[in-house]
Amino acid sequence: MRIIIVDDEPFARAELREILVSDLGQQVVAECVDPNEARRAIATHAPDAVFLDIEMPRQSGLQLAAELEAEGHPPVVFVTAHAKYACDAFDVSPVDYILKPADPSRCRRALRRIERLLQVRRGVPSELPGTAYLDRVFVKDQGRLVHLSMREIEAIEAMGNYVKIHARSRTFVVRASLTSIEARLNPMTFLRAHRSHIVNLTKINEIVLARHGDFTIILQSGLAVPLSRVYRERFDSFVLTALPA
């Protein structure tokens, strides 16, 4: 995969290049210090993806990402030291949001998502016609098809060879694996919270401490979903700490 790195910090660029090239076998075709330099590099190299910092001296990476989203290419992965931009990042549909120091496993996951997106754009047969992620589903319910927007779905729960979709204060049962569905969901909206649960981040009301270092997610409907220590780190990018008044 041909990748451009955009970051004003030389050490951060070197660290990310080492992960992408040496650890993951990708090709870094250009390194840029700001969005203006990145625009020229993108026009020259036509990369498959851009790994983009957010806070840079002359311009925010969010503006460049918004331009690339409007043009439809290339996909963006934010790599930043700041969790506070996670909410703003939703507006420009990045493939992933990675906190520094970048971790090879997180970069590998981002690359898998980019590859799925590129397959769709290249016309490779896929279960996702015309888009990288699902934005709606139809579920069978008592002999009829019910249309659900992804915005309506609160959580998805594994149940043997089936999954339970929690939406509209109801539960819809679908024959599928949780892993296959997870691959089709936007990772900036839906996150795995437990080996048996995926939650919609926009539906979370609060997260409370449970036993043995685990947490419980309370959704807007009142539904409680476990958040295990294994998956808790994924939520760190979206957490801001409130200071006492």
CSV table of C-alpha atoms in Angstrom, one decimal:
chain,number,residue,atom,x,y,z
A,1,MET,CA,0.0,0.0,0.0
A,2,ARG,CA,1.3,3.5,-0.9
A,3,ILE,CA,1.1,5.8,2.1
A,4,ILE,CA,1.9,9.5,2.8
A,5,ILE,CA,2.7,10.5,6.4
A,6,VAL,CA,1.9,14.1,7.4
A,7,ASP,CA,3.4,15.3,10.7
A,8,ASP,CA,5.4,18.3,11.7
A,9,GLU,CA,7.5,16.3,14.2
A,10,PRO,CA,10.5,14.5,12.7
A,11,PHE,CA,10.6,11.9,15.5
A,12,ALA,CA,6.9,11.1,15.1
A,13,ARG,CA,7.3,10.6,11.3
A,14,ALA,CA,10.3,8.3,11.8
A,15,GLU,CA,8.5,6.3,14.4
A,16,LEU,CA,5.4,5.8,12.2
A,17,ARG,CA,7.5,5.1,9.1
A,18,GLU,CA,9.3,2.4,11.0
A,19,ILE,CA,6.0,0.7,12.0
A,20,LEU,CA,4.5,1.0,8.5
A,21,VAL,CA,7.5,-0.1,6.5
A,22,SER,CA,9.6,-2.4,8.8
A,23,ASP,CA,6.8,-3.9,10.8
A,24,LEU,CA,3.9,-4.0,8.4
A,25,GLY,CA,5.6,-4.1,5.0
A,26,GLN,CA,4.0,-1.0,3.5
A,27,GLN,CA,5.5,1.7,1.2
A,28,VAL,CA,5.8,5.3,2.4
A,29,VAL,CA,6.0,7.3,-0.8
A,30,ALA,CA,6.3,10.8,0.9
A,31,GLU,CA,6.7,12.4,4.3
A,32,CYS,CA,5.2,15.9,4.8
A,33,VAL,CA,5.5,18.5,7.5
A,34,ASP,CA,2.2,20.3,6.9
A,35,PRO,CA,-1.1,20.0,4.9
A,36,ASN,CA,0.1,22.3,2.1
A,37,GLU,CA,3.1,20.0,1.5
A,38,ALA,CA,0.8,17.1,1.8
A,39,ARG,CA,-1.6,18.4,-0.9
A,40,ARG,CA,1.3,18.6,-3.4
A,41,ALA,CA,2.5,15.1,-2.4
A,42,ILE,CA,-1.0,13.7,-2.8
A,43,ALA,CA,-1.3,15.2,-6.3
A,44,THR,CA,2.1,13.8,-7.3
A,45,HIS,CA,2.0,10.3,-5.7
A,46,ALA,CA,-1.7,9.4,-5.7
A,47,PRO,CA,-1.4,7.5,-2.4
A,48,ASP,CA,-3.7,4.8,-1.2
A,49,ALA,CA,-3.9,6.4,2.3
A,50,VAL,CA,-2.7,9.3,4.3
A,51,PHE,CA,-1.6,8.9,8.0
A,52,LEU,CA,-2.3,12.4,9.3
A,53,ASP,CA,-1.5,14.4,12.4
A,54,ILE,CA,-4.0,16.9,13.6
A,55,GLU,CA,-2.2,19.7,15.5
A,56,MET,CA,0.4,21.3,13.1
A,57,PRO,CA,1.7,24.9,13.2
A,58,ARG,CA,0.2,26.3,10.0
A,59,GLN,CA,-3.0,24.4,9.6
A,60,SER,CA,-5.0,21.6,11.3
A,61,GLY,CA,-5.0,18.2,9.8
A,62,LEU,CA,-8.8,18.2,10.2
A,63,GLN,CA,-9.1,20.8,7.3
A,64,LEU,CA,-7.0,18.6,5.0
A,65,ALA,CA,-9.1,15.6,6.0
A,66,ALA,CA,-12.3,17.5,5.2
A,67,GLU,CA,-11.0,18.3,1.7
A,68,LEU,CA,-10.0,14.7,1.0
A,69,GLU,CA,-13.4,13.5,2.2
A,70,ALA,CA,-15.2,15.9,-0.1
A,71,GLU,CA,-13.0,14.7,-3.0
A,72,GLY,CA,-13.6,11.0,-2.0
A,73,HIS,CA,-9.9,10.1,-1.8
A,74,PRO,CA,-7.5,9.1,-0.3
A,75,PRO,CA,-8.6,7.5,3.0
A,76,VAL,CA,-7.3,9.2,6.1
A,77,VAL,CA,-6.0,7.7,9.4
A,78,PHE,CA,-5.5,10.3,12.1
A,79,VAL,CA,-2.4,9.7,14.3
A,80,THR,CA,-2.4,12.3,17.1
A,81,ALA,CA,-1.3,12.8,20.6
A,82,HIS,CA,-4.6,14.4,21.5
A,83,ALA,CA,-7.8,12.6,22.3
A,84,LYS,CA,-9.8,15.9,22.4
A,85,TYR,CA,-10.2,16.0,18.6
A,86,ALA,CA,-12.0,12.6,18.4
A,87,CYS,CA,-15.5,14.1,18.3
A,88,ASP,CA,-14.5,16.6,15.5
A,89,ALA,CA,-12.9,13.7,13.6
A,90,PHE,CA,-16.3,12.0,13.2
A,91,ASP,CA,-17.3,14.8,10.8
A,92,VAL,CA,-14.6,13.9,8.3
A,93,SER,CA,-15.1,10.1,8.3
A,94,PRO,CA,-11.5,8.9,8.9
A,95,VAL,CA,-10.7,5.2,8.7
A,96,ASP,CA,-9.3,5.2,12.2
A,97,TYR,CA,-8.1,7.5,15.0
A,98,ILE,CA,-4.8,6.4,16.6
A,99,LEU,CA,-3.3,8.0,19.7
A,100,LYS,CA,0.5,8.5,19.8
A,101,PRO,CA,2.7,6.7,20.4
A,102,ALA,CA,1.3,4.6,17.5
A,103,ASP,CA,1.0,0.9,18.1
A,104,PRO,CA,1.7,-1.6,15.3
A,105,SER,CA,-1.5,-3.5,16.1
A,106,ARG,CA,-3.6,-0.4,15.7
A,107,CYS,CA,-1.9,0.5,12.5
A,108,ARG,CA,-2.4,-3.0,11.2
A,109,ARG,CA,-6.2,-2.8,11.9
A,110,ALA,CA,-6.3,0.6,10.1
A,111,LEU,CA,-4.6,-0.9,7.1
A,112,ARG,CA,-7.1,-3.8,7.0
A,113,ARG,CA,-9.9,-1.2,7.0
A,114,ILE,CA,-8.3,0.8,4.2
A,115,GLU,CA,-7.8,-2.4,2.1
A,116,ARG,CA,-11.5,-3.2,2.4
A,117,LEU,CA,-12.4,0.4,1.4
A,118,LEU,CA,-10.0,0.2,-1.6
A,119,GLN,CA,-11.5,-3.1,-2.7
A,120,VAL,CA,-15.0,-1.5,-2.8
A,121,ARG,CA,-13.7,1.5,-4.8
A,122,ARG,CA,-11.9,-0.8,-7.3
A,123,GLY,CA,-15.0,-2.8,-7.9
A,124,VAL,CA,-13.8,-6.0,-6.2
A,125,PRO,CA,-16.8,-8.1,-5.3
A,126,SER,CA,-18.0,-7.3,-1.8
A,127,GLU,CA,-21.0,-7.5,0.4
A,128,LEU,CA,-21.0,-3.7,0.7
A,129,PRO,CA,-22.2,-2.3,-2.6
A,130,GLY,CA,-21.1,1.3,-3.1
A,131,THR,CA,-19.8,2.0,0.4
A,132,ALA,CA,-17.1,0.8,2.8
A,133,TYR,CA,-19.4,0.7,5.8
A,134,LEU,CA,-23.1,-0.1,6.4
A,135,ASP,CA,-25.4,2.9,6.8
A,136,ARG,CA,-28.6,0.9,7.0
A,137,VAL,CA,-29.8,-2.7,7.3
A,138,PHE,CA,-33.0,-4.7,6.7
A,139,VAL,CA,-33.8,-7.3,9.2
A,140,LYS,CA,-36.4,-10.0,9.0
A,141,ASP,CA,-39.1,-9.8,11.7
A,142,GLN,CA,-42.2,-12.0,11.7
A,143,GLY,CA,-42.4,-12.3,8.0
A,144,ARG,CA,-41.6,-8.8,7.0
A,145,LEU,CA,-38.4,-6.7,6.5
A,146,VAL,CA,-37.8,-3.9,8.9
A,147,HIS,CA,-35.5,-1.0,7.8
A,148,LEU,CA,-33.0,0.1,10.5
A,149,SER,CA,-30.7,3.1,10.1
A,150,MET,CA,-27.3,2.5,11.8
A,151,ARG,CA,-28.0,5.6,13.9
A,152,GLU,CA,-30.9,3.7,15.5
A,153,ILE,CA,-28.8,0.7,16.6
A,154,GLU,CA,-27.6,0.9,20.2
A,155,ALA,CA,-25.7,-2.4,20.5
A,156,ILE,CA,-25.1,-5.7,18.8
A,157,GLU,CA,-24.8,-8.8,20.9
A,158,ALA,CA,-23.5,-12.3,20.0
A,159,MET,CA,-25.8,-15.2,20.6
A,160,GLY,CA,-24.2,-18.5,19.3
A,161,ASN,CA,-24.6,-18.5,15.5
A,162,TYR,CA,-26.9,-15.4,15.7
A,163,VAL,CA,-26.6,-11.8,16.8
A,164,LYS,CA,-29.1,-9.7,18.7
A,165,ILE,CA,-29.5,-6.1,17.3
A,166,HIS,CA,-30.8,-3.7,20.0
A,167,ALA,CA,-32.7,-0.8,18.3
A,168,ARG,CA,-36.0,1.1,18.8
A,169,SER,CA,-36.3,-0.4,22.3
A,170,ARG,CA,-36.6,-3.8,20.7
A,171,THR,CA,-34.3,-6.8,19.9
A,172,PHE,CA,-34.0,-8.2,16.4
A,173,VAL,CA,-32.3,-11.6,15.9
A,174,VAL,CA,-30.2,-12.1,12.8
A,175,ARG,CA,-28.2,-15.1,11.7
A,176,ALA,CA,-24.6,-13.8,11.5
A,177,SER,CA,-21.4,-13.7,13.4
A,178,LEU,CA,-20.4,-10.7,15.5
A,179,THR,CA,-17.0,-10.6,13.8
A,180,SER,CA,-18.5,-10.5,10.2
A,181,ILE,CA,-20.8,-7.6,11.2
A,182,GLU,CA,-18.0,-5.7,13.0
A,183,ALA,CA,-16.0,-5.7,9.7
A,184,ARG,CA,-18.8,-3.8,8.0
A,185,LEU,CA,-19.3,-1.1,10.7
A,186,ASN,CA,-17.8,2.3,10.9
A,187,PRO,CA,-15.1,2.1,13.6
A,188,MET,CA,-15.6,5.8,14.5
A,189,THR,CA,-19.2,5.0,15.5
A,190,PHE,CA,-19.2,1.3,16.6
A,191,LEU,CA,-16.7,-0.3,18.9
A,192,ARG,CA,-16.2,-3.7,20.3
A,193,ALA,CA,-16.7,-3.4,24.1
A,194,HIS,CA,-16.6,-7.1,25.0
A,195,ARG,CA,-16.0,-10.3,23.1
A,196,SER,CA,-19.8,-10.6,22.8
A,197,HIS,CA,-20.8,-7.0,22.4
A,198,ILE,CA,-20.5,-4.0,20.0
A,199,VAL,CA,-21.8,-0.6,21.0
A,200,ASN,CA,-22.8,2.6,19.2
A,201,LEU,CA,-20.7,5.3,20.8
A,202,THR,CA,-23.3,7.9,20.1
A,203,LYS,CA,-25.8,6.0,22.3
A,204,ILE,CA,-23.6,5.8,25.4
A,205,ASN,CA,-25.0,7.6,28.4
A,206,GLU,CA,-22.3,6.7,30.9
A,207,ILE,CA,-19.6,4.2,31.8
A,208,VAL,CA,-19.4,3.0,35.4
A,209,LEU,CA,-16.8,1.0,37.2
A,210,ALA,CA,-17.8,-2.7,37.7
A,211,ARG,CA,-15.9,-5.5,39.4
A,212,HIS,CA,-12.3,-6.7,38.9
A,213,GLY,CA,-11.3,-3.6,36.9
A,214,ASP,CA,-14.1,-4.0,34.3
A,215,PHE,CA,-16.7,-1.4,33.5
A,216,THR,CA,-20.3,-1.3,32.5
A,217,ILE,CA,-21.6,0.8,29.7
A,218,ILE,CA,-25.1,2.3,30.3
A,219,LEU,CA,-26.8,3.1,27.0
A,220,GLN,CA,-29.5,5.8,26.5
A,221,SER,CA,-32.3,3.2,26.7
A,222,GLY,CA,-30.9,2.0,30.0
A,223,LEU,CA,-29.4,-1.2,28.5
A,224,ALA,CA,-26.3,-2.2,30.3
A,225,VAL,CA,-23.4,-3.6,28.3
A,226,PRO,CA,-20.1,-5.0,29.7
A,227,LEU,CA,-16.8,-3.2,28.9
A,228,SER,CA,-14.0,-5.6,29.5
A,229,ARG,CA,-10.4,-4.6,30.3
A,230,VAL,CA,-9.3,-6.2,27.0
A,231,TYR,CA,-11.3,-3.7,25.0
A,232,ARG,CA,-11.3,-0.7,27.3
A,233,GLU,CA,-8.2,0.8,25.6
A,234,ARG,CA,-10.2,1.3,22.4
A,235,PHE,CA,-12.4,3.8,24.2
A,236,ASP,CA,-9.5,6.0,25.4
A,237,SER,CA,-9.5,8.0,22.2
A,238,PHE,CA,-13.0,9.2,22.9
A,239,VAL,CA,-12.6,10.0,26.6
A,240,LEU,CA,-12.1,13.5,27.9
A,241,THR,CA,-11.4,14.0,31.7
A,242,ALA,CA,-13.6,16.5,33.5
A,243,LEU,CA,-11.7,18.7,35.9
A,244,PRO,CA,-13.3,19.7,39.3
A,245,ALA,CA,-15.1,23.1,39.2
